[in-house]
Short mmCIF file of N, CA and C in Angstrom, two decimals:
data_model
loop_
_atom_site.label_atom_id
_atom_site.label_comp_id
_atom_site.label_asym_id
_atom_site.label_seq_id
_atom_site.Cartn_x
_atom_site.Cartn_y
_atom_site.Cartn_z
N MET M 622 -5.09 1.62 18.67
CA MET M 622 -3.88 2.26 18.20
C MET M 622 -3.85 3.59 18.82
N GLY M 623 -2.58 3.95 19.34
CA GLY M 623 -2.37 5.20 20.03
C GLY M 623 -2.31 6.37 19.07
N GLU M 624 -2.41 7.59 19.60
CA GLU M 624 -2.29 8.74 18.62
C GLU M 624 -0.95 8.87 18.05
N ALA M 625 0.08 8.63 18.79
CA ALA M 625 1.49 8.67 18.23
C ALA M 625 1.76 7.67 17.14
N ASP M 626 1.21 6.45 17.25
CA ASP M 626 1.23 5.44 16.20
C ASP M 626 0.48 5.91 14.95
N ALA M 627 -0.63 6.43 15.19
CA ALA M 627 -1.50 6.93 14.08
C ALA M 627 -0.73 8.04 13.37
N GLN M 628 -0.13 8.93 14.04
CA GLN M 628 0.47 10.03 13.41
C GLN M 628 1.70 9.55 12.63
N LEU M 629 2.40 8.53 13.17
CA LEU M 629 3.58 8.01 12.44
C LEU M 629 3.11 7.33 11.12
N MET M 630 2.07 6.64 11.22
CA MET M 630 1.51 5.99 9.98
C MET M 630 1.10 7.02 9.00
N LEU M 631 0.55 8.13 9.39
CA LEU M 631 0.13 9.09 8.43
C LEU M 631 1.34 9.77 7.82
N ARG M 632 2.35 10.05 8.66
CA ARG M 632 3.49 10.71 8.08
C ARG M 632 4.15 9.72 7.05
N GLN M 633 4.20 8.44 7.31
CA GLN M 633 4.74 7.48 6.37
C GLN M 633 3.90 7.43 5.13
N ALA M 634 2.54 7.41 5.33
CA ALA M 634 1.65 7.46 4.21
C ALA M 634 1.89 8.63 3.27
N LEU M 635 1.97 9.88 3.87
CA LEU M 635 2.20 11.05 3.18
C LEU M 635 3.50 11.04 2.39
N SER M 636 4.53 10.47 2.96
CA SER M 636 5.85 10.42 2.24
C SER M 636 5.70 9.43 1.01
N MET M 637 4.82 8.42 1.25
CA MET M 637 4.71 7.42 0.11
C MET M 637 4.02 8.06 -1.00
N VAL M 638 3.00 8.91 -0.74
CA VAL M 638 2.22 9.50 -1.76
C VAL M 638 3.08 10.33 -2.68
N ARG M 639 4.04 11.10 -2.18
CA ARG M 639 5.00 11.82 -3.05
C ARG M 639 5.84 10.92 -3.87
N ILE M 640 6.34 9.81 -3.32
CA ILE M 640 7.21 8.90 -4.03
C ILE M 640 6.40 8.13 -4.99
N CYS M 641 5.18 7.82 -4.82
CA CYS M 641 4.41 6.97 -5.71
C CYS M 641 4.38 7.51 -7.21
N ARG M 642 4.62 8.79 -7.39
CA ARG M 642 4.73 9.30 -8.75
C ARG M 642 5.90 8.73 -9.48
N GLU M 643 6.90 8.25 -8.75
CA GLU M 643 8.10 7.66 -9.41
C GLU M 643 7.80 6.09 -9.80
N CYS M 644 6.76 5.56 -9.33
CA CYS M 644 6.44 4.20 -9.69
C CYS M 644 5.74 4.18 -10.98
N GLY M 645 6.40 3.53 -11.99
CA GLY M 645 5.96 3.71 -13.38
C GLY M 645 4.57 2.99 -13.61
N GLU M 646 3.82 3.38 -14.66
CA GLU M 646 2.57 2.91 -15.03
C GLU M 646 2.72 1.42 -15.36
N ASP M 647 3.79 0.96 -15.97
CA ASP M 647 3.97 -0.42 -16.21
C ASP M 647 4.00 -1.29 -14.98
N VAL M 648 4.66 -0.75 -13.94
CA VAL M 648 4.75 -1.54 -12.64
C VAL M 648 3.32 -1.59 -12.00
N ILE M 649 2.57 -0.50 -12.06
CA ILE M 649 1.30 -0.50 -11.51
C ILE M 649 0.39 -1.39 -12.30
N PHE M 650 0.57 -1.34 -13.61
CA PHE M 650 -0.40 -2.21 -14.51
C PHE M 650 -0.01 -3.77 -14.14
N GLY M 651 1.24 -4.07 -14.07
CA GLY M 651 1.62 -5.42 -13.62
C GLY M 651 1.16 -5.81 -12.37
N GLU M 652 1.12 -4.98 -11.38
CA GLU M 652 0.62 -5.22 -10.03
C GLU M 652 -0.78 -5.57 -10.05
N ALA M 653 -1.56 -4.73 -10.84
CA ALA M 653 -3.01 -4.89 -10.82
C ALA M 653 -3.42 -6.18 -11.54
N ASN M 654 -2.67 -6.53 -12.59
CA ASN M 654 -2.98 -7.88 -13.20
C ASN M 654 -2.53 -8.99 -12.42
N ALA M 655 -1.37 -8.93 -11.87
CA ALA M 655 -0.85 -10.13 -11.04
C ALA M 655 -1.64 -10.34 -9.72
N ARG M 656 -2.19 -9.24 -9.13
CA ARG M 656 -2.86 -9.37 -7.86
C ARG M 656 -4.43 -9.20 -8.03
N ASN M 657 -4.88 -9.08 -9.13
CA ASN M 657 -6.41 -8.92 -9.33
C ASN M 657 -6.83 -7.67 -8.61
N LEU M 658 -6.25 -6.55 -8.81
CA LEU M 658 -6.59 -5.32 -8.08
C LEU M 658 -7.05 -4.25 -9.05
N THR M 659 -7.80 -3.31 -8.60
CA THR M 659 -8.03 -2.11 -9.39
C THR M 659 -6.64 -1.34 -9.54
N PHE M 660 -6.63 -0.48 -10.57
CA PHE M 660 -5.43 0.31 -10.77
C PHE M 660 -5.23 1.22 -9.58
N TYR M 661 -6.33 1.66 -9.00
CA TYR M 661 -6.23 2.54 -7.81
C TYR M 661 -5.49 1.78 -6.54
N ASP M 662 -6.07 0.53 -6.29
CA ASP M 662 -5.40 -0.14 -5.24
C ASP M 662 -3.97 -0.58 -5.57
N ALA M 663 -3.75 -0.99 -6.78
CA ALA M 663 -2.40 -1.44 -7.30
C ALA M 663 -1.45 -0.33 -7.14
N THR M 664 -1.86 0.97 -7.28
CA THR M 664 -0.86 2.07 -7.11
C THR M 664 -0.27 2.01 -5.69
N TYR M 665 -1.12 1.78 -4.69
CA TYR M 665 -0.66 1.75 -3.34
C TYR M 665 0.23 0.50 -3.09
N THR M 666 -0.31 -0.68 -3.51
CA THR M 666 0.50 -1.93 -3.22
C THR M 666 1.86 -1.90 -4.00
N ALA M 667 1.87 -1.40 -5.23
CA ALA M 667 3.04 -1.31 -5.97
C ALA M 667 4.07 -0.30 -5.32
N CYS M 668 3.63 0.74 -4.84
CA CYS M 668 4.44 1.71 -4.19
C CYS M 668 4.98 1.18 -2.88
N ALA M 669 4.15 0.49 -2.09
CA ALA M 669 4.68 -0.23 -0.88
C ALA M 669 5.70 -1.22 -1.18
N ARG M 670 5.55 -1.92 -2.22
CA ARG M 670 6.55 -3.03 -2.59
C ARG M 670 7.83 -2.31 -3.05
N TRP M 671 7.73 -1.24 -3.82
CA TRP M 671 8.88 -0.52 -4.29
C TRP M 671 9.68 0.07 -3.19
N LEU M 672 8.96 0.60 -2.18
CA LEU M 672 9.56 1.18 -1.05
C LEU M 672 10.05 0.14 -0.02
N GLY M 673 9.55 -1.07 -0.15
CA GLY M 673 9.92 -2.11 0.90
C GLY M 673 9.24 -1.83 2.24
N HIS M 674 8.04 -1.24 2.12
CA HIS M 674 7.25 -0.93 3.39
C HIS M 674 5.97 -1.84 3.43
N PRO M 675 5.52 -2.16 4.73
CA PRO M 675 4.32 -2.85 4.74
C PRO M 675 3.15 -1.81 4.46
N LEU M 676 1.95 -2.37 4.03
CA LEU M 676 0.89 -1.50 3.72
C LEU M 676 -0.22 -1.79 4.66
N TYR M 677 -0.61 -0.82 5.47
CA TYR M 677 -1.72 -0.91 6.43
C TYR M 677 -2.97 -0.38 5.88
N THR M 678 -4.06 -1.21 5.78
CA THR M 678 -5.28 -0.81 5.21
C THR M 678 -6.47 -1.54 5.72
N ARG M 679 -7.60 -0.98 5.35
CA ARG M 679 -8.85 -1.70 5.69
C ARG M 679 -9.46 -2.31 4.49
N ASP M 680 -8.83 -2.22 3.33
CA ASP M 680 -9.29 -2.66 2.03
C ASP M 680 -9.31 -4.15 1.93
N GLY M 681 -10.45 -4.77 1.79
CA GLY M 681 -10.58 -6.21 1.79
C GLY M 681 -9.84 -6.84 0.63
N ASP M 682 -9.87 -6.25 -0.51
CA ASP M 682 -9.16 -6.86 -1.74
C ASP M 682 -7.67 -6.81 -1.53
N ILE M 683 -7.15 -5.73 -1.02
CA ILE M 683 -5.74 -5.67 -0.78
C ILE M 683 -5.31 -6.60 0.24
N LEU M 684 -6.06 -6.75 1.34
CA LEU M 684 -5.67 -7.71 2.42
C LEU M 684 -5.73 -9.11 1.93
N LYS M 685 -6.76 -9.42 1.03
CA LYS M 685 -6.89 -10.85 0.55
C LYS M 685 -5.76 -11.13 -0.47
N ASN M 686 -5.53 -10.17 -1.42
CA ASN M 686 -4.68 -10.47 -2.53
C ASN M 686 -3.20 -10.15 -2.35
N CYS M 687 -2.85 -9.51 -1.29
CA CYS M 687 -1.50 -9.09 -1.01
C CYS M 687 -0.99 -9.39 0.40
N PRO M 688 -1.22 -10.63 0.82
CA PRO M 688 -0.92 -10.96 2.23
C PRO M 688 0.53 -10.80 2.54
N ASP M 689 1.38 -10.64 1.54
CA ASP M 689 2.86 -10.57 1.93
C ASP M 689 3.25 -9.16 2.31
N ILE M 690 2.37 -8.14 1.92
CA ILE M 690 2.65 -6.77 2.35
C ILE M 690 1.61 -6.15 3.00
N ALA M 691 0.32 -6.57 2.90
CA ALA M 691 -0.85 -5.95 3.53
C ALA M 691 -1.14 -6.39 4.93
N HIS M 692 -1.42 -5.45 5.81
CA HIS M 692 -1.79 -5.75 7.23
C HIS M 692 -3.06 -4.95 7.49
N ALA M 693 -3.89 -5.50 8.33
CA ALA M 693 -5.10 -4.75 8.74
C ALA M 693 -4.65 -3.68 9.63
N ILE M 694 -5.24 -2.48 9.55
CA ILE M 694 -4.95 -1.29 10.51
C ILE M 694 -5.24 -1.72 11.83
N SER M 695 -6.20 -2.58 12.13
CA SER M 695 -6.50 -3.05 13.51
C SER M 695 -5.36 -3.86 14.10
N ASP M 696 -4.53 -4.42 13.28
CA ASP M 696 -3.37 -5.13 13.86
C ASP M 696 -2.18 -4.34 14.05
N ALA M 697 -2.24 -3.10 13.88
CA ALA M 697 -1.09 -2.13 13.99
C ALA M 697 -0.89 -1.89 15.51
#
């Protein structure tokens, strides 16, 4: 991945962190239960779904349990 792509992903991630506060606890709880994720991981997947963005990660549980939104960073 080039530096420009990495910077773009970082900017998108940082904007997501600010917005994640608006994702309700009930949504995160539901995501964790439905996808067999920790609440920590479910926070990121729920926010990505809420925003309609793909989620690039190295986390194996997220990649395995959320193939509809999760993509390996190496695939970017």
